[in-house]
Each structure stands twice: as C-alpha cells, then as structure tokens.
C-alpha cells in the first residue's frame, strides 16, 4: 500500500485519514475505547443477533475503534484483524490498541485473499476496509461476499460498512442479497454517508431477533445498550423490514 496514514490531533480527539480529508477513524483522548463515530456503533448491531461471538474476523484496522470495543466488552471473542497497510498497523500504539496476545492477532495481509482461504469459520466478520478513494474493488466483488458467507459459521453474521447511496453501494447490496439469499439488513448511520449492511448465514437469526427484539435488548449488557441506544430504533425497524413475509 502506497497511501500514508495521517494523524490529526486536537484537545479532544485523535483521528486518522488516508491521502484525503475523509476521516477513517476517530478516538476520544479521554476514553480511548469509546466508539466515537456513529457508524461504528451501528455496526455493533450484530450484538442483537449474536451477543457473544467466539471467533471474529475484522477486515480493516484503521484506528482500531471496534477492535478495542470488542476486546474490552466481548470477552468471549477471539479476534483476528487483517490490515493491508503496515503503516496503519504501526500506529496501533497511538490509538491505544492492545498488543497481540492469546485472543488477539493483527496481520498485515490482503483481506480478500485471507477470506478466500480462512483458517477457521467465524461467528462474526466485520468489513471496514477503505482507501483514501473509498472501498477497494477487492472488497466489493460478488466473489468476495460469497467467500465471506462460506467463511461464516452456521450462526455467523457479516457486517460491512459501505459509502451510502452510491452506485457501488447499491451493487454491494445486490451482491450481498444474492450471496445470502436475501437474509440481509441495511441501516444508515446517523451521521449520514455510511450504510451498514448486515447478512446472516441462517435467516432464522434475523427472524428470532425481530420477533424477540425487546427481550434481546433487555439481556444486553448495559455498556452495549448505551452503545446502541441512538441506533436501536433504526436496527429494530430494519429487522422488522427484513422479516420473511408470512
């Protein structure tokens, strides 16, 4: 990768960008594990489908916001992060990302190639890989999303962050729908500019979450309820819309 990550610091936050003014990641200096950007909180909506994933693959590291949240608040999760840009990985300590240990590893590799031959099946795959120009084509293709489905466990969930309302995002939505046989959801982030697309290996996961939303919400840890508070209505609406017609 030729793009050089840039750090931007003010009194409250540290942000990361890649060869453009587009902010890729943002960290609160007073609470480094907080999910500052709404799209990252919206991606945590998977917790209503599977609150305790055991194997997690993340494609794209950025400032590690979601990684830190999962590492701290989802202790059941074994975390593998694939980041193609070594310069981004080298900034991990600026963003207070934990060192690799027995439940966390960060690899410098191509995410599309990695998911084509995964070492295991994953309960959760988070796709948040961007260059300064947007999503790379390798993370948008029909074959990529088909391989993601094949890399999921029977209870697996895929969550992808894409730019909202573009020709590319509409194509990704169609490819996800085809790869997952319609078992998909789409939620726009509150900030605008990002669509969060979710797909499940077993459509029954969506059905159960839609039918028992209130019960599932009540069982979430308080920290997850706080994280999802702003987006909960959008998530519930998307689940109800995604239900199989009777």
PDB file of N, CA and C in Angstrom, residues 3-70:
ATOM      1  N   UNK A   3      -0.443   4.417   0.211  1.00  0.00           N
ATOM      2  CA  UNK A   3      -1.057   5.503   0.961  1.00  0.00           C
ATOM      3  C   UNK A   3      -0.444   5.612   2.353  1.00  0.00           C
ATOM      4  N   UNK A   4      -0.114   6.839   2.734  1.00  0.00           N
ATOM      5  CA  UNK A   4       0.466   7.077   4.043  1.00  0.00           C
ATOM      6  C   UNK A   4      -0.617   7.592   4.976  1.00  0.00           C
ATOM      7  N   UNK A   5      -0.863   6.934   6.068  1.00  0.00           N
ATOM      8  CA  UNK A   5      -1.860   7.420   7.021  1.00  0.00           C
ATOM      9  C   UNK A   5      -1.399   8.708   7.690  1.00  0.00           C
ATOM     10  N   UNK A   6      -2.356   9.593   7.929  1.00  0.00           N
ATOM     11  CA  UNK A   6      -2.072  10.873   8.575  1.00  0.00           C
ATOM     12  C   UNK A   6      -2.847  10.955   9.887  1.00  0.00           C
ATOM     13  N   UNK A   7      -2.181  11.462  10.921  1.00  0.00           N
ATOM     14  CA  UNK A   7      -2.816  11.662  12.215  1.00  0.00           C
ATOM     15  C   UNK A   7      -3.214  13.124  12.389  1.00  0.00           C
ATOM     16  N   UNK A   8      -4.376  13.342  12.993  1.00  0.00           N
ATOM     17  CA  UNK A   8      -4.874  14.692  13.257  1.00  0.00           C
ATOM     18  C   UNK A   8      -5.297  14.738  14.725  1.00  0.00           C
ATOM     19  N   UNK A   9      -4.701  15.623  15.478  1.00  0.00           N
ATOM     20  CA  UNK A   9      -4.962  15.685  16.915  1.00  0.00           C
ATOM     21  C   UNK A   9      -5.488  17.069  17.299  1.00  0.00           C
ATOM     22  N   UNK A  10      -6.526  17.071  18.165  1.00  0.00           N
ATOM     23  CA  UNK A  10      -6.930  18.300  18.818  1.00  0.00           C
ATOM     24  C   UNK A  10      -7.040  18.019  20.315  1.00  0.00           C
ATOM     25  N   UNK A  11      -7.662  18.878  21.053  1.00  0.00           N
ATOM     26  CA  UNK A  11      -7.695  18.702  22.507  1.00  0.00           C
ATOM     27  C   UNK A  11      -8.534  17.497  22.925  1.00  0.00           C
ATOM     28  N   UNK A  12      -9.463  17.080  22.079  1.00  0.00           N
ATOM     29  CA  UNK A  12     -10.402  16.034  22.461  1.00  0.00           C
ATOM     30  C   UNK A  12     -10.199  14.711  21.741  1.00  0.00           C
ATOM     31  N   UNK A  13      -9.715  14.742  20.506  1.00  0.00           N
ATOM     32  CA  UNK A  13      -9.679  13.521  19.699  1.00  0.00           C
ATOM     33  C   UNK A  13      -8.373  13.355  18.929  1.00  0.00           C
ATOM     34  N   UNK A  14      -8.130  12.108  18.530  1.00  0.00           N
ATOM     35  CA  UNK A  14      -7.081  11.754  17.580  1.00  0.00           C
ATOM     36  C   UNK A  14      -7.756  11.052  16.418  1.00  0.00           C
ATOM     37  N   UNK A  15      -7.513  11.546  15.205  1.00  0.00           N
ATOM     38  CA  UNK A  15      -8.164  10.999  14.021  1.00  0.00           C
ATOM     39  C   UNK A  15      -7.145  10.513  13.003  1.00  0.00           C
ATOM     40  N   UNK A  16      -7.599   9.623  12.122  1.00  0.00           N
ATOM     41  CA  UNK A  16      -6.765   9.024  11.079  1.00  0.00           C
ATOM     42  C   UNK A  16      -7.402   9.264   9.727  1.00  0.00           C
ATOM     43  N   UNK A  17      -6.592   9.655   8.748  1.00  0.00           N
ATOM     44  CA  UNK A  17      -7.063   9.767   7.373  1.00  0.00           C
ATOM     45  C   UNK A  17      -6.010   9.161   6.449  1.00  0.00           C
ATOM     46  N   UNK A  18      -6.445   8.872   5.207  1.00  0.00           N
ATOM     47  CA  UNK A  18      -5.561   8.268   4.208  1.00  0.00           C
ATOM     48  C   UNK A  18      -5.619   9.078   2.919  1.00  0.00           C
ATOM     49  N   UNK A  19      -4.620   9.894   2.680  1.00  0.00           N
ATOM     50  CA  UNK A  19      -4.478  10.640   1.420  1.00  0.00           C
ATOM     51  C   UNK A  19      -5.739  11.389   1.002  1.00  0.00           C
ATOM     52  N   UNK A  20      -6.553  11.809   1.953  1.00  0.00           N
ATOM     53  CA  UNK A  20      -7.728  12.618   1.659  1.00  0.00           C
ATOM     54  C   UNK A  20      -8.180  13.259   2.960  1.00  0.00           C
ATOM     55  N   UNK A  21      -9.194  14.114   2.872  1.00  0.00           N
ATOM     56  CA  UNK A  21      -9.727  14.755   4.070  1.00  0.00           C
ATOM     57  C   UNK A  21     -10.724  13.852   4.795  1.00  0.00           C
ATOM     58  N   UNK A  22     -11.054  12.704   4.209  1.00  0.00           N
ATOM     59  CA  UNK A  22     -12.029  11.798   4.801  1.00  0.00           C
ATOM     60  C   UNK A  22     -11.444  11.151   6.054  1.00  0.00           C
ATOM     61  N   UNK A  23     -12.145  11.317   7.182  1.00  0.00           N
ATOM     62  CA  UNK A  23     -11.695  10.731   8.438  1.00  0.00           C
ATOM     63  C   UNK A  23     -12.039   9.246   8.460  1.00  0.00           C
ATOM     64  N   UNK A  24     -11.022   8.413   8.629  1.00  0.00           N
ATOM     65  CA  UNK A  24     -11.216   6.968   8.643  1.00  0.00           C
ATOM     66  C   UNK A  24     -11.531   6.450  10.044  1.00  0.00           C
ATOM     67  N   UNK A  25     -10.992   7.110  11.047  1.00  0.00           N
ATOM     68  CA  UNK A  25     -11.171   6.652  12.419  1.00  0.00           C
ATOM     69  C   UNK A  25     -10.980   7.827  13.353  1.00  0.00           C
ATOM     70  N   UNK A  26     -11.664   7.767  14.519  1.00  0.00           N
ATOM     71  CA  UNK A  26     -11.571   8.866  15.472  1.00  0.00           C
ATOM     72  C   UNK A  26     -11.604   8.297  16.883  1.00  0.00           C
ATOM     73  N   UNK A  27     -10.673   8.751  17.729  1.00  0.00           N
ATOM     74  CA  UNK A  27     -10.568   8.266  19.104  1.00  0.00           C
ATOM     75  C   UNK A  27     -10.691   9.423  20.080  1.00  0.00           C
ATOM     76  N   UNK A  28     -11.482   9.216  21.118  1.00  0.00           N
ATOM     77  CA  UNK A  28     -11.554  10.176  22.212  1.00  0.00           C
ATOM     78  C   UNK A  28     -10.301  10.043  23.077  1.00  0.00           C
ATOM     79  N   UNK A  29      -9.617  11.132  23.306  1.00  0.00           N
ATOM     80  CA  UNK A  29      -8.409  11.088  24.126  1.00  0.00           C
ATOM     81  C   UNK A  29      -8.733  10.799  25.590  1.00  0.00           C
ATOM     82  N   UNK A  30      -9.924  11.170  26.037  1.00  0.00           N
ATOM     83  CA  UNK A  30     -10.300  10.927  27.424  1.00  0.00           C
ATOM     84  C   UNK A  30     -10.833   9.523  27.660  1.00  0.00           C
ATOM     85  N   UNK A  31     -11.329   8.863  26.588  1.00  0.00           N
ATOM     86  CA  UNK A  31     -11.856   7.496  26.687  1.00  0.00           C
ATOM     87  C   UNK A  31     -11.501   6.752  25.398  1.00  0.00           C
ATOM     88  N   UNK A  32     -10.274   6.223  25.308  1.00  0.00           N
ATOM     89  CA  UNK A  32      -9.795   5.628  24.057  1.00  0.00           C
ATOM     90  C   UNK A  32     -10.631   4.450  23.548  1.00  0.00           C
ATOM     91  N   UNK A  33     -11.414   3.798  24.412  1.00  0.00           N
ATOM     92  CA  UNK A  33     -12.221   2.657  23.990  1.00  0.00           C
ATOM     93  C   UNK A  33     -13.640   3.041  23.569  1.00  0.00           C
ATOM     94  N   UNK A  34     -13.984   4.303  23.654  1.00  0.00           N
ATOM     95  CA  UNK A  34     -15.328   4.752  23.257  1.00  0.00           C
ATOM     96  C   UNK A  34     -15.478   4.676  21.739  1.00  0.00           C
ATOM     97  N   UNK A  35     -16.669   4.293  21.279  1.00  0.00           N
ATOM     98  CA  UNK A  35     -16.970   4.323  19.849  1.00  0.00           C
ATOM     99  C   UNK A  35     -17.494   5.714  19.513  1.00  0.00           C
ATOM    100  N   UNK A  36     -16.628   6.567  18.963  1.00  0.00           N
ATOM    101  CA  UNK A  36     -16.962   7.971  18.737  1.00  0.00           C
ATOM    102  C   UNK A  36     -17.892   8.132  17.540  1.00  0.00           C
ATOM    103  N   UNK A  37     -17.594   7.447  16.446  1.00  0.00           N
ATOM    104  CA  UNK A  37     -18.353   7.618  15.206  1.00  0.00           C
ATOM    105  C   UNK A  37     -19.600   6.735  15.210  1.00  0.00           C
ATOM    106  N   UNK A  38     -20.716   7.292  14.750  1.00  0.00           N
ATOM    107  CA  UNK A  38     -21.980   6.561  14.798  1.00  0.00           C
ATOM    108  C   UNK A  38     -21.940   5.279  13.966  1.00  0.00           C
ATOM    109  N   UNK A  39     -21.226   5.299  12.841  1.00  0.00           N
ATOM    110  CA  UNK A  39     -21.231   4.092  12.016  1.00  0.00           C
ATOM    111  C   UNK A  39     -20.614   2.905  12.753  1.00  0.00           C
ATOM    112  N   UNK A  40     -19.625   3.169  13.623  1.00  0.00           N
ATOM    113  CA  UNK A  40     -19.039   2.058  14.391  1.00  0.00           C
ATOM    114  C   UNK A  40     -20.025   1.537  15.420  1.00  0.00           C
ATOM    115  N   UNK A  41     -20.799   2.431  16.019  1.00  0.00           N
ATOM    116  CA  UNK A  41     -21.830   1.980  16.955  1.00  0.00           C
ATOM    117  C   UNK A  41     -22.915   1.191  16.230  1.00  0.00           C
ATOM    118  N   UNK A  42     -23.281   1.647  15.042  1.00  0.00           N
ATOM    119  CA  UNK A  42     -24.301   0.938  14.267  1.00  0.00           C
ATOM    120  C   UNK A  42     -23.823  -0.454  13.888  1.00  0.00           C
ATOM    121  N   UNK A  43     -22.541  -0.604  13.583  1.00  0.00           N
ATOM    122  CA  UNK A  43     -22.008  -1.928  13.245  1.00  0.00           C
ATOM    123  C   UNK A  43     -22.099  -2.891  14.420  1.00  0.00           C
ATOM    124  N   UNK A  44     -22.147  -2.356  15.647  1.00  0.00           N
ATOM    125  CA  UNK A  44     -22.300  -3.217  16.818  1.00  0.00           C
ATOM    126  C   UNK A  44     -23.713  -3.795  16.936  1.00  0.00           C
ATOM    127  N   UNK A  45     -24.595  -3.462  16.000  1.00  0.00           N
ATOM    128  CA  UNK A  45     -25.929  -4.029  15.989  1.00  0.00           C
ATOM    129  C   UNK A  45     -25.943  -5.545  15.883  1.00  0.00           C
ATOM    130  N   UNK A  46     -24.829  -6.137  15.461  1.00  0.00           N
ATOM    131  CA  UNK A  46     -24.760  -7.596  15.410  1.00  0.00           C
ATOM    132  C   UNK A  46     -25.018  -8.218  16.779  1.00  0.00           C
ATOM    133  N   UNK A  47     -24.814  -7.454  17.852  1.00  0.00           N
ATOM    134  CA  UNK A  47     -24.997  -7.977  19.208  1.00  0.00           C
ATOM    135  C   UNK A  47     -26.437  -8.436  19.456  1.00  0.00           C
ATOM    136  N   UNK A  48     -27.386  -7.898  18.695  1.00  0.00           N
ATOM    137  CA  UNK A  48     -28.771  -8.334  18.814  1.00  0.00           C
ATOM    138  C   UNK A  48     -29.002  -9.659  18.101  1.00  0.00           C
ATOM    139  N   UNK A  49     -28.096 -10.030  17.217  1.00  0.00           N
ATOM    140  CA  UNK A  49     -28.176 -11.307  16.511  1.00  0.00           C
ATOM    141  C   UNK A  49     -27.333 -12.376  17.193  1.00  0.00           C
ATOM    142  N   UNK A  50     -26.153 -11.972  17.654  1.00  0.00           N
ATOM    143  CA  UNK A  50     -25.251 -12.890  18.352  1.00  0.00           C
ATOM    144  C   UNK A  50     -24.466 -12.083  19.378  1.00  0.00           C
ATOM    145  N   UNK A  51     -24.914 -12.067  20.633  1.00  0.00           N
ATOM    146  CA  UNK A  51     -24.279 -11.212  21.636  1.00  0.00           C
ATOM    147  C   UNK A  51     -22.919 -11.691  22.118  1.00  0.00           C
ATOM    148  N   UNK A  52     -22.539 -12.926  21.765  1.00  0.00           N
ATOM    149  CA  UNK A  52     -21.265 -13.462  22.276  1.00  0.00           C
ATOM    150  C   UNK A  52     -20.543 -14.276  21.205  1.00  0.00           C
ATOM    151  N   UNK A  53     -20.122 -13.635  20.114  1.00  0.00           N
ATOM    152  CA  UNK A  53     -19.380 -14.368  19.086  1.00  0.00           C
ATOM    153  C   UNK A  53     -18.059 -14.886  19.637  1.00  0.00           C
ATOM    154  N   UNK A  54     -17.697 -16.092  19.250  1.00  0.00           N
ATOM    155  CA  UNK A  54     -16.467 -16.695  19.764  1.00  0.00           C
ATOM    156  C   UNK A  54     -15.289 -16.486  18.815  1.00  0.00           C
ATOM    157  N   UNK A  55     -15.544 -16.435  17.536  1.00  0.00           N
ATOM    158  CA  UNK A  55     -14.478 -16.225  16.549  1.00  0.00           C
ATOM    159  C   UNK A  55     -14.851 -15.028  15.685  1.00  0.00           C
ATOM    160  N   UNK A  56     -13.951 -14.042  15.641  1.00  0.00           N
ATOM    161  CA  UNK A  56     -14.238 -12.786  14.940  1.00  0.00           C
ATOM    162  C   UNK A  56     -13.103 -12.483  13.968  1.00  0.00           C
ATOM    163  N   UNK A  57     -13.475 -12.143  12.738  1.00  0.00           N
ATOM    164  CA  UNK A  57     -12.528 -11.678  11.729  1.00  0.00           C
ATOM    165  C   UNK A  57     -12.883 -10.243  11.381  1.00  0.00           C
ATOM    166  N   UNK A  58     -11.892  -9.358  11.453  1.00  0.00           N
ATOM    167  CA  UNK A  58     -12.082  -7.964  11.072  1.00  0.00           C
ATOM    168  C   UNK A  58     -11.177  -7.660   9.882  1.00  0.00           C
ATOM    169  N   UNK A  59     -11.779  -7.137   8.825  1.00  0.00           N
ATOM    170  CA  UNK A  59     -11.021  -6.750   7.643  1.00  0.00           C
ATOM    171  C   UNK A  59     -10.942  -5.229   7.633  1.00  0.00           C
ATOM    172  N   UNK A  60      -9.753  -4.714   7.907  1.00  0.00           N
ATOM    173  CA  UNK A  60      -9.542  -3.283   8.058  1.00  0.00           C
ATOM    174  C   UNK A  60      -9.359  -2.931   9.519  1.00  0.00           C
ATOM    175  N   UNK A  61      -8.250  -2.281   9.854  1.00  0.00           N
ATOM    176  CA  UNK A  61      -7.952  -1.919  11.239  1.00  0.00           C
ATOM    177  C   UNK A  61      -8.253  -0.461  11.530  1.00  0.00           C
ATOM    178  N   UNK A  62      -7.779   0.447  10.676  1.00  0.00           N
ATOM    179  CA  UNK A  62      -7.930   1.869  10.955  1.00  0.00           C
ATOM    180  C   UNK A  62      -7.328   2.207  12.313  1.00  0.00           C
ATOM    181  N   UNK A  63      -8.069   2.983  13.095  1.00  0.00           N
ATOM    182  CA  UNK A  63      -7.633   3.323  14.442  1.00  0.00           C
ATOM    183  C   UNK A  63      -8.041   2.297  15.481  1.00  0.00           C
ATOM    184  N   UNK A  64      -8.631   1.197  15.047  1.00  0.00           N
ATOM    185  CA  UNK A  64      -8.925   0.094  15.957  1.00  0.00           C
ATOM    186  C   UNK A  64     -10.098   0.315  16.900  1.00  0.00           C
ATOM    187  N   UNK A  65     -11.014   1.223  16.547  1.00  0.00           N
ATOM    188  CA  UNK A  65     -12.113   1.538  17.463  1.00  0.00           C
ATOM    189  C   UNK A  65     -12.946   0.303  17.801  1.00  0.00           C
ATOM    190  N   UNK A  66     -13.407  -0.401  16.773  1.00  0.00           N
ATOM    191  CA  UNK A  66     -14.252  -1.570  17.011  1.00  0.00           C
ATOM    192  C   UNK A  66     -13.465  -2.708  17.648  1.00  0.00           C
ATOM    193  N   UNK A  67     -12.217  -2.850  17.254  1.00  0.00           N
ATOM    194  CA  UNK A  67     -11.370  -3.879  17.858  1.00  0.00           C
ATOM    195  C   UNK A  67     -11.248  -3.660  19.363  1.00  0.00           C
ATOM    196  N   UNK A  68     -10.976  -2.434  19.786  1.00  0.00           N
ATOM    197  CA  UNK A  68     -10.817  -2.156  21.215  1.00  0.00           C
ATOM    198  C   UNK A  68     -12.120  -2.400  21.966  1.00  0.00           C
ATOM    199  N   UNK A  69     -13.233  -2.035  21.351  1.00  0.00           N
ATOM    200  CA  UNK A  69     -14.529  -2.247  21.993  1.00  0.00           C
ATOM    201  C   UNK A  69     -14.776  -3.743  22.199  1.00  0.00           C
ATOM    202  N   UNK A  70     -14.549  -4.523  21.174  1.00  0.00           N
ATOM    203  CA  UNK A  70     -14.779  -5.970  21.283  1.00  0.00           C
ATOM    204  C   UNK A  70     -13.799  -6.607  22.261  1.00  0.00           C
TER     205      UNK A  70
END
